[in-house]
Amino acid sequence: MTHMSHSALATRSRHHPAFLGLTAAIGLSLAFAAAPARADSLASEPVGILPGGTVVQQYTMTNANGVIVRFLSLGGCITEIDTPDRNGNFADIVLGYHDLAGYDSNGTYFGAIVGRYANRIAKGTFTLDGETYHLPINNGVNSLHGGTVGFNTQIWRVTPKPVSDGVAASLTYTSPDGQDGYPGSLNVTVTYTLTDSNALRIDYEATTDKPTVVNLTNHSYFNLRGNGSGSALDELVQINADFYTPTDATQIPTGAIEPVAGTPMDFRKLTPIDARIRAPFQQLILAQGYDHNWVLNKPRPNALTYAAKAYDPETGRILLVFTTEPGVQLYTSNFLNGSLIGSSNTVYRQGEGFTFETQHFPDSPNHPNFPTTELKPGQTFHSVTIFRFSTDG
Ligand code: GLA
């Protein structure tokens, strides 16, 4: 059963200092208080006000096993995922900001819905139906993760969705025609479902009124030992891919589809992330670690198949990733440099977490040999990614 509870809000409105802090606008600490023990619930509470006056809501999804996923109306950002280790001890396994201001700019894209085009478009330029479009340049010479407006800092409308297994919420946002330079008004619905088998299922749907390009992902950074536990690079990863897309020095795919065999990009067997990360391999040098798109092995396009796994031998936590998308970006937080304080109240450094950004390949609009990212009026874009949490216990 799914229901929306405002009791937390009601309690806070009288006594909670965080609520009083609402008037103090941005900079307020997010109060990640434990949710009441209750099966399959969706609760919401305000966590702060943006400089423009918008109140940001935080939603807490709790399943029958006590697994918790928290997210914001701001960017749909997943701020916390609490899962048990092999001994039943819960910890938050995603990185986050310690305050709302972090999510308002979100240069790291912690937990965010990324769009209209996740990953890079070369020089912010692409041509569709004979017309050339120009996007904001926000990553060296390229456009990254939608540009300067980006879905990751928009306010999404959140509505509870009744489901038979677990708890779910739909997040909707309309990206206007021309936003960040993209053609077409795009209606987007992202549905988060936390099942009672401890899976977070993310459904992405989009429709457009003009031909456009779409590539949507979630940018959660995982550390299965726990948020703030230090480097995650000794955790193990498997990626179900025989090929990857090498990039140039600006991290734009060259267009080649190269075999992983015989390279540090080979994660076909479960391997510690750091086993080869310091290998003198040009791709790792360019990206300062792993920050690449793997071409997932698929029996047919759009099949919902096993993509990747992560495993922490210390806690026994396992993360399995399934997706309909053709690719996944493993990014080892190469650009976290000790300059920000996380939701763990510790400083995040390089290698603090890793992402599995399920996606179409970077810069697809400029590579006709890559699976298409075009969406036309009358079509519905639909993709699914599942993060399943378990242990070796
Ligand atoms: C993606 C990119 C990285 C980096 C992060 C956000 O993973 O591929 O290069 O920009 O997003 O910091």
Short mmCIF file of C-alpha atoms and ligand atoms in Angstrom, two decimals:
data_model
loop_
_atom_site.label_atom_id
_atom_site.label_comp_id
_atom_site.label_asym_id
_atom_site.label_seq_id
_atom_site.Cartn_x
_atom_site.Cartn_y
_atom_site.Cartn_z
CA MET A 1 0.00 0.00 0.00
CA THR A 2 1.20 3.46 -0.79
CA HIS A 3 0.19 6.58 1.00
CA MET A 4 1.46 10.05 1.51
CA SER A 5 1.98 11.12 5.08
CA HIS A 6 2.25 14.70 6.17
CA SER A 7 2.55 13.83 9.85
CA ALA A 8 6.31 14.44 9.81
CA LEU A 9 5.68 17.90 8.42
CA ALA A 10 2.98 18.60 10.99
CA THR A 11 5.31 17.68 13.85
CA ARG A 12 8.14 19.72 12.41
CA SER A 13 6.03 22.79 11.79
CA ARG A 14 5.62 23.29 15.54
CA HIS A 15 8.92 22.19 17.03
CA HIS A 16 11.57 21.33 14.52
CA PRO A 17 14.43 23.82 14.19
CA ALA A 18 14.85 22.81 10.55
CA PHE A 19 11.33 23.99 9.83
CA LEU A 20 11.96 27.28 11.59
CA GLY A 21 15.08 27.50 9.44
CA LEU A 22 12.90 27.51 6.33
CA THR A 23 12.62 31.24 6.61
CA ALA A 24 16.40 31.44 6.71
CA ALA A 25 16.36 30.28 3.09
CA ILE A 26 19.10 28.31 1.45
CA GLY A 27 22.02 26.90 3.38
CA LEU A 28 19.79 24.99 5.73
CA SER A 29 21.13 21.58 6.70
CA LEU A 30 19.08 18.72 5.36
CA ALA A 31 17.62 16.81 8.26
CA PHE A 32 18.10 13.16 7.36
CA ALA A 33 16.18 11.85 10.35
CA ALA A 34 15.27 8.19 10.41
CA ALA A 35 11.83 7.58 8.95
CA PRO A 36 9.22 5.99 11.18
CA ALA A 37 9.32 2.19 10.96
CA ARG A 38 6.39 1.49 8.65
CA ALA A 39 6.02 -0.77 5.66
CA ASP A 40 5.74 0.67 2.17
CA SER A 41 5.30 4.35 2.92
CA LEU A 42 5.90 7.58 1.08
CA ALA A 43 6.32 10.61 3.31
CA SER A 44 7.19 14.18 2.42
CA GLU A 45 8.44 17.24 4.21
CA PRO A 46 9.83 20.63 3.20
CA VAL A 47 13.60 20.91 3.59
CA GLY A 48 14.32 24.46 2.53
CA ILE A 49 13.61 27.39 0.27
CA LEU A 50 15.57 28.31 -2.83
CA PRO A 51 16.72 31.91 -3.34
CA GLY A 52 13.78 32.40 -5.78
CA GLY A 53 11.30 31.43 -3.05
CA THR A 54 10.51 27.85 -4.11
CA VAL A 55 10.02 25.42 -1.25
CA VAL A 56 11.89 22.15 -1.85
CA GLN A 57 10.23 18.96 -0.65
CA GLN A 58 12.06 15.85 0.44
CA TYR A 59 10.33 12.49 -0.08
CA THR A 60 11.07 9.35 1.89
CA MET A 61 10.18 5.97 0.42
CA THR A 62 10.35 3.08 2.88
CA ASN A 63 9.76 -0.53 1.92
CA ALA A 64 8.62 -3.49 4.02
CA ASN A 65 12.25 -4.36 4.88
CA GLY A 66 13.11 -0.89 6.13
CA VAL A 67 15.13 0.03 3.04
CA ILE A 68 14.87 3.78 2.50
CA VAL A 69 15.23 5.93 -0.61
CA ARG A 70 15.04 9.69 -0.10
CA PHE A 71 14.81 12.18 -2.93
CA LEU A 72 14.11 15.86 -3.53
CA SER A 73 11.62 17.67 -5.74
CA LEU A 74 14.76 19.60 -6.80
CA GLY A 75 16.30 17.67 -9.70
CA GLY A 76 14.63 14.48 -8.44
CA CYS A 77 17.96 14.13 -6.61
CA ILE A 78 18.32 10.90 -4.65
CA THR A 79 19.88 12.12 -1.41
CA GLU A 80 20.03 8.88 0.54
CA ILE A 81 19.64 5.10 0.07
CA ASP A 82 19.77 3.08 3.28
CA THR A 83 20.37 -0.65 2.85
CA PRO A 84 21.42 -3.42 5.25
CA ASP A 85 24.85 -5.07 5.26
CA ARG A 86 25.25 -8.83 5.72
CA ASN A 87 24.62 -8.41 9.47
CA GLY A 88 21.49 -6.32 9.02
CA ASN A 89 23.17 -3.00 9.85
CA PHE A 90 21.83 -0.18 7.71
CA ALA A 91 23.98 2.50 6.10
CA ASP A 92 23.48 5.18 3.48
CA ILE A 93 25.23 3.96 0.31
CA VAL A 94 25.08 7.10 -1.87
CA LEU A 95 27.01 10.35 -1.73
CA GLY A 96 25.18 13.63 -1.21
CA TYR A 97 25.50 17.28 -0.26
CA HIS A 98 25.20 18.38 3.35
CA ASP A 99 22.95 21.29 2.43
CA LEU A 100 20.33 22.32 -0.08
CA ALA A 101 22.61 24.90 -1.71
CA GLY A 102 24.75 22.00 -2.93
CA TYR A 103 21.78 20.46 -4.76
CA ASP A 104 20.74 23.85 -6.13
CA SER A 105 23.94 24.12 -8.16
CA ASN A 106 24.86 20.40 -8.14
CA GLY A 107 28.07 20.55 -10.17
CA THR A 108 28.68 16.91 -9.25
CA TYR A 109 25.14 15.84 -10.26
CA PHE A 110 24.82 13.87 -6.97
CA GLY A 111 21.77 11.58 -7.29
CA ALA A 112 20.18 13.75 -9.97
CA ILE A 113 17.96 13.09 -12.95
CA VAL A 114 20.20 14.14 -15.84
CA GLY A 115 18.79 15.49 -19.12
CA ARG A 116 17.80 16.53 -21.69
CA TYR A 117 20.98 14.85 -22.91
CA ALA A 118 23.03 12.97 -20.33
CA ASN A 119 26.80 13.01 -20.97
CA ARG A 120 28.58 15.04 -23.63
CA ILE A 121 27.72 16.55 -27.00
CA ALA A 122 30.82 17.61 -28.91
CA LYS A 123 31.30 21.38 -29.01
CA GLY A 124 27.62 21.67 -28.01
CA THR A 125 26.54 21.24 -31.62
CA PHE A 126 24.39 18.75 -33.47
CA THR A 127 22.31 18.65 -36.64
CA LEU A 128 18.81 17.20 -36.81
CA ASP A 129 16.67 17.15 -39.97
CA GLY A 130 19.09 19.58 -41.63
CA GLU A 131 18.97 22.15 -38.82
CA THR A 132 22.00 22.83 -36.62
CA TYR A 133 21.46 23.38 -32.90
CA HIS A 134 23.83 25.00 -30.40
CA LEU A 135 23.87 24.06 -26.72
CA PRO A 136 25.63 25.75 -23.80
CA ILE A 137 29.33 24.85 -23.48
CA ASN A 138 29.84 23.90 -19.83
CA ASN A 139 32.59 21.25 -19.87
CA GLY A 140 35.77 22.39 -21.59
CA VAL A 141 34.76 22.77 -25.24
CA ASN A 142 31.69 20.52 -24.92
CA SER A 143 28.15 20.50 -23.56
CA LEU A 144 27.66 18.19 -20.57
CA HIS A 145 24.50 16.77 -18.98
CA GLY A 146 21.99 19.01 -20.74
CA GLY A 147 23.82 22.34 -20.39
CA THR A 148 23.45 25.20 -17.97
CA VAL A 149 19.75 24.79 -17.10
CA GLY A 150 19.74 20.99 -16.99
CA PHE A 151 17.03 18.75 -15.54
CA ASN A 152 19.16 18.23 -12.41
CA THR A 153 18.32 21.67 -11.00
CA GLN A 154 14.65 21.88 -12.03
CA ILE A 155 11.71 21.48 -9.67
CA TRP A 156 9.82 18.28 -10.48
CA ARG A 157 6.16 17.72 -9.61
CA VAL A 158 5.91 14.63 -7.45
CA THR A 159 2.81 12.46 -7.12
CA PRO A 160 2.44 9.16 -5.29
CA LYS A 161 1.77 6.21 -7.58
CA PRO A 162 -0.15 3.19 -6.30
CA VAL A 163 1.74 -0.06 -6.97
CA SER A 164 1.16 -3.64 -5.85
CA ASP A 165 4.80 -4.25 -4.86
CA GLY A 166 6.47 -1.59 -2.71
CA VAL A 167 6.09 2.15 -2.99
CA ALA A 168 6.32 4.50 -5.97
CA ALA A 169 6.27 8.15 -6.95
CA SER A 170 6.11 9.83 -10.35
CA LEU A 171 8.13 12.95 -11.05
CA THR A 172 7.08 15.13 -13.97
CA TYR A 173 8.74 18.07 -15.66
CA THR A 174 8.17 19.89 -18.95
CA SER A 175 11.27 21.22 -20.63
CA PRO A 176 10.19 24.11 -22.85
CA ASP A 177 11.01 24.31 -26.57
CA GLY A 178 14.47 25.85 -26.92
CA GLN A 179 15.56 25.29 -23.32
CA ASP A 180 19.35 24.94 -23.27
CA GLY A 181 19.11 25.11 -27.08
CA TYR A 182 17.20 21.83 -27.58
CA PRO A 183 14.26 21.77 -29.99
CA GLY A 184 10.77 20.76 -28.88
CA SER A 185 8.78 20.96 -25.70
CA LEU A 186 9.60 17.72 -23.87
CA ASN A 187 7.21 16.18 -21.34
CA VAL A 188 9.19 13.94 -18.99
CA THR A 189 7.96 11.49 -16.36
CA VAL A 190 10.43 9.66 -14.16
CA THR A 191 8.98 7.05 -11.81
CA TYR A 192 10.88 5.82 -8.77
CA THR A 193 9.63 2.46 -7.45
CA LEU A 194 11.14 0.92 -4.34
CA THR A 195 10.05 -2.72 -4.34
CA ASP A 196 9.80 -5.12 -1.43
CA SER A 197 12.59 -7.16 -3.03
CA ASN A 198 14.90 -4.19 -2.34
CA ALA A 199 15.09 -2.89 -5.88
CA LEU A 200 14.93 0.73 -6.93
CA ARG A 201 13.33 0.72 -10.37
CA ILE A 202 13.54 3.92 -12.42
CA ASP A 203 11.23 4.34 -15.41
CA TYR A 204 11.91 7.23 -17.77
CA GLU A 205 9.25 8.39 -20.22
CA ALA A 206 9.28 11.36 -22.59
CA THR A 207 7.24 12.80 -25.45
CA THR A 208 7.98 15.78 -27.67
CA ASP A 209 6.13 18.15 -30.00
CA LYS A 210 9.12 18.55 -32.39
CA PRO A 211 11.92 16.18 -33.40
CA THR A 212 14.59 16.32 -30.67
CA VAL A 213 17.27 14.24 -28.96
CA VAL A 214 16.86 12.62 -25.52
CA ASN A 215 19.24 10.80 -23.20
CA LEU A 216 18.17 10.44 -19.56
CA THR A 217 20.00 8.93 -16.61
CA ASN A 218 20.35 8.97 -12.84
CA HIS A 219 23.67 10.17 -11.44
CA SER A 220 23.86 8.46 -8.03
CA TYR A 221 27.37 7.88 -6.68
CA PHE A 222 27.55 4.60 -4.76
CA ASN A 223 29.86 3.60 -1.95
CA LEU A 224 28.65 0.23 -0.70
CA ARG A 225 30.75 0.47 2.47
CA GLY A 226 28.77 3.57 3.32
CA ASN A 227 28.66 7.26 2.49
CA GLY A 228 31.70 8.96 4.01
CA SER A 229 33.70 5.77 4.58
CA GLY A 230 36.51 7.00 2.34
CA SER A 231 37.60 5.62 -1.00
CA ALA A 232 35.30 3.16 -2.74
CA LEU A 233 37.97 2.13 -5.22
CA ASP A 234 38.74 -1.18 -3.51
CA GLU A 235 35.13 -2.28 -4.07
CA LEU A 236 34.62 -4.73 -6.91
CA VAL A 237 32.81 -4.10 -10.17
CA GLN A 238 31.59 -6.23 -13.05
CA ILE A 239 30.29 -4.78 -16.33
CA ASN A 240 28.47 -6.97 -18.84
CA ALA A 241 30.22 -5.51 -21.87
CA ASP A 242 32.71 -6.81 -24.43
CA PHE A 243 33.21 -3.33 -25.93
CA TYR A 244 33.51 0.30 -24.90
CA THR A 245 33.64 3.68 -26.67
CA PRO A 246 37.10 5.28 -26.35
CA THR A 247 37.24 9.07 -26.28
CA ASP A 248 39.45 11.91 -27.40
CA ALA A 249 41.20 14.21 -24.91
CA THR A 250 37.94 16.15 -24.33
CA GLN A 251 36.09 12.92 -23.42
CA ILE A 252 34.12 12.81 -26.67
CA PRO A 253 33.85 9.33 -28.26
CA THR A 254 36.11 8.93 -31.26
CA GLY A 255 33.32 6.84 -32.82
CA ALA A 256 35.29 3.61 -32.49
CA ILE A 257 33.81 0.64 -30.65
CA GLU A 258 36.81 -1.12 -29.12
CA PRO A 259 37.07 -4.50 -27.41
CA VAL A 260 37.75 -4.40 -23.67
CA ALA A 261 39.80 -7.61 -23.90
CA GLY A 262 43.41 -7.15 -22.85
CA THR A 263 42.82 -3.64 -21.44
CA PRO A 264 42.06 -2.17 -17.98
CA MET A 265 38.54 -1.57 -19.36
CA ASP A 266 37.81 -5.30 -19.08
CA PHE A 267 35.36 -5.72 -16.19
CA ARG A 268 33.77 -8.90 -17.52
CA LYS A 269 35.00 -10.58 -14.32
CA LEU A 270 34.28 -9.03 -10.93
CA THR A 271 37.43 -6.90 -10.34
CA PRO A 272 38.47 -4.31 -7.74
CA ILE A 273 38.01 -0.88 -9.33
CA ASP A 274 41.55 0.09 -8.34
CA ALA A 275 43.22 -3.08 -9.66
CA ARG A 276 44.28 -1.35 -12.87
CA ILE A 277 43.20 2.29 -12.42
CA ARG A 278 46.84 3.43 -12.31
CA ALA A 279 47.81 1.48 -15.44
CA PRO A 280 49.56 3.68 -18.02
CA PHE A 281 46.59 3.28 -20.35
CA GLN A 282 45.85 6.39 -22.39
CA GLN A 283 42.07 6.33 -21.76
CA LEU A 284 42.59 6.24 -17.98
CA ILE A 285 45.15 9.04 -18.16
CA LEU A 286 42.80 11.27 -20.19
CA ALA A 287 39.86 10.81 -17.81
CA GLN A 288 41.94 10.68 -14.59
CA GLY A 289 40.38 7.30 -13.87
CA TYR A 290 37.32 5.51 -15.22
CA ASP A 291 34.83 7.84 -16.89
CA HIS A 292 33.76 5.87 -19.96
CA ASN A 293 30.80 4.38 -21.72
CA TRP A 294 30.62 0.60 -21.97
CA VAL A 295 28.59 -1.01 -24.78
CA LEU A 296 26.34 -3.43 -22.93
CA ASN A 297 25.98 -6.98 -24.25
CA LYS A 298 22.35 -7.31 -25.40
CA PRO A 299 20.44 -10.08 -27.15
CA ARG A 300 18.41 -7.34 -28.86
CA PRO A 301 18.09 -3.55 -28.55
CA ASN A 302 16.02 -2.27 -25.59
CA ALA A 303 16.05 -5.62 -23.78
CA LEU A 304 15.99 -5.23 -19.99
CA THR A 305 19.21 -7.09 -19.18
CA TYR A 306 21.94 -7.40 -16.58
CA ALA A 307 24.38 -4.50 -16.95
CA ALA A 308 26.67 -4.33 -13.95
CA LYS A 309 27.42 -5.38 -10.41
CA ALA A 310 29.29 -3.88 -7.50
CA TYR A 311 30.37 -5.74 -4.38
CA ASP A 312 31.94 -4.65 -1.11
CA PRO A 313 33.64 -7.65 0.58
CA GLU A 314 33.82 -5.81 3.91
CA THR A 315 30.08 -5.27 4.42
CA GLY A 316 28.86 -7.91 1.97
CA ARG A 317 26.69 -5.37 0.15
CA ILE A 318 25.92 -6.15 -3.50
CA LEU A 319 24.43 -3.81 -6.09
CA LEU A 320 23.05 -5.26 -9.32
CA VAL A 321 22.16 -3.02 -12.24
CA PHE A 322 19.73 -3.95 -15.03
CA THR A 323 18.76 -1.66 -17.88
CA THR A 324 17.09 -1.33 -21.26
CA GLU A 325 19.74 1.25 -22.21
CA PRO A 326 22.54 0.29 -24.61
CA GLY A 327 25.35 1.74 -22.46
CA VAL A 328 26.59 2.46 -18.97
CA GLN A 329 29.09 5.08 -17.80
CA LEU A 330 31.27 3.97 -14.92
CA TYR A 331 32.61 7.18 -13.40
CA THR A 332 34.93 6.85 -10.41
CA SER A 333 34.41 10.38 -9.03
CA ASN A 334 37.69 11.50 -10.56
CA PHE A 335 36.79 15.16 -10.16
CA LEU A 336 35.91 15.10 -6.45
CA ASN A 337 38.92 16.88 -5.00
CA GLY A 338 38.36 17.41 -1.30
CA SER A 339 36.63 20.75 -1.76
CA LEU A 340 33.12 19.79 -0.68
CA ILE A 341 31.62 18.48 2.53
CA GLY A 342 29.22 15.63 1.92
CA SER A 343 26.00 14.52 3.59
CA SER A 344 28.29 12.27 5.68
CA ASN A 345 29.74 15.48 7.16
CA THR A 346 33.12 14.41 5.80
CA VAL A 347 35.11 15.79 2.88
CA TYR A 348 34.81 13.84 -0.38
CA ARG A 349 37.97 13.00 -2.28
CA GLN A 350 38.77 11.37 -5.62
CA GLY A 351 37.41 7.82 -5.71
CA GLU A 352 34.88 8.45 -2.91
CA GLY A 353 32.13 6.73 -4.93
CA PHE A 354 31.28 5.43 -8.38
CA THR A 355 28.37 5.89 -10.74
CA PHE A 356 26.62 3.50 -13.09
CA GLU A 357 25.00 6.01 -15.46
CA THR A 358 22.82 3.87 -17.71
CA GLN A 359 22.50 5.76 -20.96
CA HIS A 360 22.69 6.02 -24.73
CA PHE A 361 26.26 6.60 -25.85
CA PRO A 362 27.79 10.05 -25.36
CA ASP A 363 27.57 12.38 -28.36
CA SER A 364 25.23 10.01 -30.24
CA PRO A 365 23.68 12.85 -32.31
CA ASN A 366 27.09 13.24 -33.97
CA HIS A 367 27.72 9.49 -34.48
CA PRO A 368 25.33 7.84 -36.95
CA ASN A 369 26.84 4.43 -36.06
CA PHE A 370 25.60 4.73 -32.43
CA PRO A 371 22.02 3.80 -31.40
CA THR A 372 19.83 6.79 -32.14
CA THR A 373 18.74 9.27 -29.47
CA GLU A 374 16.20 10.99 -31.72
CA LEU A 375 12.63 11.30 -30.52
CA LYS A 376 9.85 12.36 -32.86
CA PRO A 377 6.35 13.69 -32.13
CA GLY A 378 3.97 10.77 -31.67
CA GLN A 379 6.70 8.51 -30.24
CA THR A 380 7.12 7.79 -26.52
CA PHE A 381 10.60 7.35 -25.16
CA HIS A 382 10.61 4.71 -22.40
CA SER A 383 13.62 3.27 -20.65
CA VAL A 384 14.04 1.28 -17.45
CA THR A 385 16.93 0.92 -15.03
CA ILE A 386 16.86 -1.25 -11.90
CA PHE A 387 19.30 -0.99 -8.99
CA ARG A 388 18.88 -4.10 -6.82
CA PHE A 389 20.39 -4.16 -3.34
CA SER A 390 21.37 -7.41 -1.61
CA THR A 391 24.21 -8.95 0.38
CA ASP A 392 26.40 -12.03 0.34
CA GLY A 393 25.02 -13.03 3.76
C1 GLA B 1 29.74 12.25 -15.75
C2 GLA B 1 30.85 12.66 -16.62
C3 GLA B 1 32.03 13.02 -15.77
C4 GLA B 1 31.67 14.10 -14.78
C5 GLA B 1 30.48 13.70 -13.99
C6 GLA B 1 29.98 14.82 -13.11
O1 GLA B 1 30.02 11.07 -15.12
O2 GLA B 1 31.20 11.68 -17.56
O3 GLA B 1 33.09 13.41 -16.57
O4 GLA B 1 31.37 15.28 -15.47
O5 GLA B 1 29.42 13.29 -14.83
O6 GLA B 1 31.00 15.37 -12.35
#
